[in-house]
Coordinates of N, CA and C in Angstrom, one line a residue:
X192 N 0.8 -1.2 0.0 CA 0.0 0.0 0.0 C 0.9 1.2 0.0
X193 N 1.7 1.4 1.0 CA 2.7 2.5 1.1 C 3.9 2.0 0.3
X194 N 4.4 2.9 -0.6 CA 5.6 2.6 -1.3 C 6.8 3.5 -0.9
X195 N 7.9 2.8 -0.7 CA 9.1 3.5 -0.3 C 10.2 3.2 -1.3
X196 N 10.8 4.2 -1.9 CA 11.8 4.0 -2.9 C 13.1 4.6 -2.5
X197 N 14.2 3.8 -2.3 CA 15.5 4.3 -1.9 C 16.3 4.6 -3.2
X198 N 17.2 5.6 -3.0 CA 18.2 5.9 -4.1 C 19.4 6.5 -3.4
X199 N 20.5 6.7 -4.2 CA 21.6 7.4 -3.7 C 22.8 6.5 -3.4
X200 N 22.6 5.2 -3.4 CA 23.7 4.3 -3.1 C 24.7 4.3 -4.2
X201 N 25.9 3.7 -4.0 CA 26.9 3.6 -4.9 C 28.2 3.1 -4.3
X202 N 29.3 3.3 -5.1 CA 30.6 2.9 -4.7 C 31.4 4.2 -4.4
X203 N 32.0 4.2 -3.2 CA 32.8 5.3 -2.7 C 34.1 4.8 -2.0
X204 N 35.0 5.7 -1.9 CA 36.3 5.4 -1.2 C 36.1 5.7 0.3
X205 N 36.8 4.9 1.1 CA 36.8 5.2 2.5 C 37.1 6.7 2.8
X206 N 36.3 7.2 3.7 CA 36.4 8.6 4.1 C 35.4 9.5 3.3
X207 N 34.8 9.0 2.2 CA 33.9 9.7 1.4 C 32.5 9.8 2.0
X208 N 31.6 10.4 1.2 CA 30.2 10.7 1.7 C 29.2 10.2 0.7
X209 N 28.0 9.9 1.1 CA 26.9 9.6 0.3 C 25.7 10.1 1.0
X210 N 24.6 10.5 0.2 CA 23.3 10.8 0.8 C 22.3 9.9 0.2
X211 N 21.7 9.1 1.0 CA 20.6 8.2 0.6 C 19.3 8.9 0.7
X212 N 18.4 8.6 -0.2 CA 17.0 9.2 -0.2 C 16.0 8.1 -0.2
X213 N 14.9 8.4 0.5 CA 13.8 7.5 0.6 C 12.5 8.3 0.3
X214 N 12.0 8.1 -0.9 CA 10.8 8.8 -1.4 C 9.5 8.0 -1.0
X215 N 8.6 8.6 -0.3 CA 7.4 7.9 0.1 C 6.2 8.3 -0.8
X216 N 5.2 7.4 -0.9 CA 4.1 7.6 -1.7 C 3.0 8.4 -1.0
X217 N 3.2 8.8 0.2 CA 2.3 9.6 1.0 C 3.1 10.5 1.9
X218 N 2.4 11.4 2.5 CA 3.1 12.4 3.4 C 3.8 11.6 4.5
X219 N 5.1 12.0 4.7 CA 5.9 11.3 5.8 C 5.5 11.8 7.1
X220 N 4.7 12.9 7.1 CA 4.2 13.4 8.4 C 3.3 12.4 9.1
X221 N 2.6 11.5 8.3 CA 1.7 10.6 8.8 C 2.4 9.4 9.5
X222 N 3.7 9.2 9.2 CA 4.4 8.1 9.8 C 4.8 8.3 11.3
X223 N 4.6 7.3 12.1 CA 5.0 7.4 13.5 C 6.5 7.3 13.6
X224 N 7.2 6.5 12.9 CA 8.6 6.3 12.9 C 9.1 6.0 11.5
X225 N 10.2 6.7 11.1 CA 10.9 6.3 9.9 C 12.3 6.0 10.3
X226 N 12.9 5.1 9.5 CA 14.3 4.7 9.9 C 15.0 4.1 8.7
X227 N 16.3 3.9 8.9 CA 17.2 3.2 7.9 C 17.8 2.0 8.6
X228 N 17.7 0.9 7.9 CA 18.4 -0.3 8.3 C 19.4 -0.7 7.3
X229 N 20.3 -1.6 7.6 CA 21.3 -2.1 6.7 C 21.6 -3.6 7.0
X230 N 21.9 -4.3 5.9 CA 22.3 -5.7 6.0 C 23.5 -6.0 5.1
X231 N 24.5 -6.4 5.8 CA 25.7 -6.9 5.1 C 25.7 -8.4 4.8
X232 N 26.4 -8.9 3.8 CA 26.4 -10.3 3.6 C 26.8 -11.1 4.8
X233 N 26.0 -12.1 5.1 CA 26.3 -13.0 6.3 C 26.0 -12.4 7.6
X234 N 25.4 -11.2 7.7 CA 25.2 -10.5 8.9 C 23.7 -10.2 9.1
X235 N 23.3 -10.0 10.3 CA 21.9 -9.7 10.6 C 21.6 -8.3 10.3
X236 N 20.4 -8.0 9.8 CA 19.9 -6.7 9.6 C 19.9 -5.9 10.8
X237 N 20.4 -4.6 10.8 CA 20.5 -3.8 11.9 C 19.9 -2.4 11.7
X238 N 19.4 -1.8 12.7 CA 18.9 -0.5 12.7 C 20.1 0.5 12.7
X239 N 20.1 1.4 11.7 CA 21.1 2.4 11.6 C 20.7 3.7 12.2
X240 N 19.5 4.2 11.8 CA 19.0 5.5 12.3 C 17.5 5.5 12.3
X241 N 16.9 6.2 13.2 CA 15.5 6.3 13.3 C 15.0 7.7 13.6
X242 N 13.9 8.1 13.1 CA 13.3 9.4 13.4 C 11.9 9.2 13.9
X243 N 11.6 9.6 15.1 CA 10.3 9.4 15.7 C 9.5 10.7 15.5
X244 N 8.2 10.6 15.3 CA 7.3 11.7 15.1 C 7.5 12.6 16.4
X245 N 7.8 13.9 16.1 CA 8.1 14.8 17.2 C 9.5 15.3 17.1
X246 N 10.3 14.6 16.3 CA 11.7 15.1 16.1 C 12.8 14.4 16.8
X247 N 12.5 13.4 17.6 CA 13.5 12.6 18.3 C 14.2 11.7 17.3
X248 N 15.5 11.5 17.4 CA 16.3 10.6 16.6 C 17.1 9.7 17.4
X249 N 17.5 8.6 16.8 CA 18.3 7.6 17.5 C 19.2 7.0 16.4
X250 N 20.5 6.7 16.8 CA 21.5 6.2 15.9 C 22.2 5.0 16.6
X251 N 22.6 4.0 15.7 CA 23.4 3.0 16.2 C 24.8 3.5 16.6
X252 N 25.4 2.9 17.6 CA 26.6 3.4 18.1 C 27.7 3.5 17.0
X253 N 27.6 2.5 16.1 CA 28.6 2.4 15.1 C 28.6 3.6 14.1
X254 N 27.5 4.4 14.0 CA 27.4 5.5 13.1 C 27.2 6.8 13.7
X255 N 27.1 6.9 15.0 CA 27.0 8.2 15.7 C 28.1 9.1 15.4
X256 N 27.7 10.3 15.1 CA 28.7 11.3 14.7 C 29.0 11.3 13.2
X257 N 28.6 10.3 12.5 CA 28.9 10.2 11.1 C 27.7 10.3 10.2
X258 N 26.6 9.7 10.7 CA 25.4 9.7 9.9 C 24.3 10.6 10.5
X259 N 23.5 11.2 9.6 CA 22.4 12.0 10.1 C 21.1 11.7 9.3
X260 N 20.0 11.5 10.0 CA 18.7 11.3 9.3 C 18.0 12.6 9.4
X261 N 17.3 12.9 8.2 CA 16.6 14.2 8.1 C 15.4 14.0 7.2
X262 N 14.6 15.0 7.0 CA 13.4 14.8 6.2 C 13.1 16.1 5.5
X263 N 12.5 16.0 4.3 CA 11.9 17.1 3.6 C 10.4 16.8 3.4
X264 N 9.6 17.4 4.2 CA 8.2 17.0 4.2 C 7.5 17.4 2.9
X265 N 7.9 18.5 2.3 CA 7.4 19.0 1.0 C 7.6 18.0 -0.1
X266 N 8.7 17.2 0.0 CA 9.0 16.2 -1.0 C 8.7 14.8 -0.6
X267 N 8.1 14.6 0.6 CA 7.8 13.3 1.1 C 9.0 12.4 1.1
X268 N 10.1 12.9 1.5 CA 11.4 12.2 1.4 C 12.2 12.3 2.7
X269 N 12.8 11.2 3.0 CA 13.7 11.1 4.2 C 15.1 10.8 3.7
X270 N 16.1 11.4 4.3 CA 17.4 11.3 3.9 C 18.3 10.6 4.9
X271 N 19.4 10.0 4.5 CA 20.4 9.6 5.4 C 21.7 10.1 4.8
X272 N 22.3 11.1 5.5 CA 23.6 11.6 5.1 C 24.7 10.8 5.8
X273 N 25.6 10.3 5.0 CA 26.6 9.4 5.5 C 28.0 10.0 5.2
X274 N 28.7 10.4 6.3 CA 30.0 11.0 6.1 C 31.1 10.0 6.7
X275 N 32.3 10.3 6.4 CA 33.4 9.5 6.9 C 33.2 8.0 6.8
X276 N 32.8 7.6 5.6 CA 32.4 6.2 5.4 C 33.6 5.3 5.5
X277 N 33.3 4.1 6.1 CA 34.2 3.0 6.3 C 33.9 1.8 5.6
X278 N 34.8 0.9 5.3 CA 34.5 -0.3 4.6 C 33.4 -1.1 5.3
X279 N 33.4 -1.1 6.6 CA 32.4 -1.9 7.3 C 31.0 -1.3 7.2
X280 N 30.9 -0.1 6.6 CA 29.5 0.4 6.3 C 28.9 -0.2 5.0
X281 N 29.7 -1.0 4.3 CA 29.2 -1.7 3.1 C 28.0 -2.6 3.4
X282 N 26.9 -2.4 2.8 CA 25.7 -3.1 3.0 C 24.6 -2.6 2.1
X283 N 23.5 -3.4 2.1 CA 22.3 -2.9 1.4 C 21.5 -2.1 2.5
X284 N 21.2 -0.9 2.1 CA 20.4 0.0 3.1 C 19.0 0.0 2.7
X285 N 18.1 -0.1 3.7 CA 16.7 -0.2 3.5 C 16.0 0.9 4.3
X286 N 15.0 1.5 3.6 CA 14.2 2.5 4.3 C 13.0 1.8 4.9
X287 N 12.6 2.2 6.1 CA 11.5 1.6 6.8 C 10.6 2.7 7.4
X288 N 9.3 2.4 7.3 CA 8.3 3.4 7.9 C 7.2 2.6 8.7
X289 N 6.8 3.2 9.8 CA 5.8 2.5 10.6 C 4.7 3.5 10.9
X290 N 3.5 2.9 10.7 CA 2.2 3.7 11.0 C 1.4 2.8 11.9
X291 N 1.4 3.1 13.2 CA 0.8 2.3 14.2 C 1.3 0.9 14.1
X292 N 0.5 -0.1 13.8 CA 1.0 -1.5 13.7 C 1.4 -1.9 12.3
X293 N 1.4 -1.0 11.4 CA 1.8 -1.4 10.0 C 3.3 -1.0 9.8
X294 N 3.9 -1.8 9.0 CA 5.4 -1.7 8.8 C 5.6 -1.8 7.3
X295 N 6.4 -0.9 6.7 CA 6.6 -0.8 5.3 C 8.1 -0.7 5.0
X296 N 8.6 -1.3 3.9 CA 10.0 -1.4 3.5 C 10.2 -1.0 2.1
X297 N 11.3 -0.4 1.8 CA 11.8 -0.1 0.4 C 12.5 -1.3 -0.1
X298 N 12.9 -1.2 -1.3 CA 13.6 -2.3 -2.0 C 15.1 -2.4 -1.7
X299 N 15.7 -1.4 -1.1 CA 17.1 -1.4 -0.8 C 17.9 -0.7 -1.8
X300 N 19.0 -0.1 -1.3 CA 20.0 0.4 -2.2 C 21.4 0.0 -1.7
X301 N 22.3 -0.4 -2.6 CA 23.6 -0.9 -2.3 C 24.6 0.2 -2.0
X302 N 25.3 0.1 -0.9 CA 26.4 1.1 -0.6 C 27.6 0.2 -0.4
X303 N 28.7 0.6 -1.2 CA 29.9 -0.1 -1.1 C 31.0 0.9 -0.9
X304 N 31.8 0.6 0.2 CA 32.9 1.5 0.5 C 34.2 0.7 0.3
X305 N 35.1 1.2 -0.5 CA 36.3 0.6 -0.8 C 37.5 1.1 0.0
X306 N 38.5 0.4 0.2 CA 39.7 0.8 0.9 C 41.0 0.4 0.2

């Protein structure tokens, strides 16, 4: 029902930056929580960053100080700014949105950090 489309992934060198985008098919103001997850080969999917309605944010310890989640309500888009990228950040990144008991996912975008 709700569609989320990620973009912005790619190949970058260690220390570089990328900005991921998640375009939603409806106003992101209606979501209770929006977040970014990632999954590397052979590893469990993990929460990277989350934004809760009201402006509160939460980050995984591994990305604190390097990643920032933000939103452009006019464009129905949530962003993940990733700076000082490390090889261990390599993963498929997924956008997630929650509305009460409903849970929605994007298709994922690949981020590869070379060293």
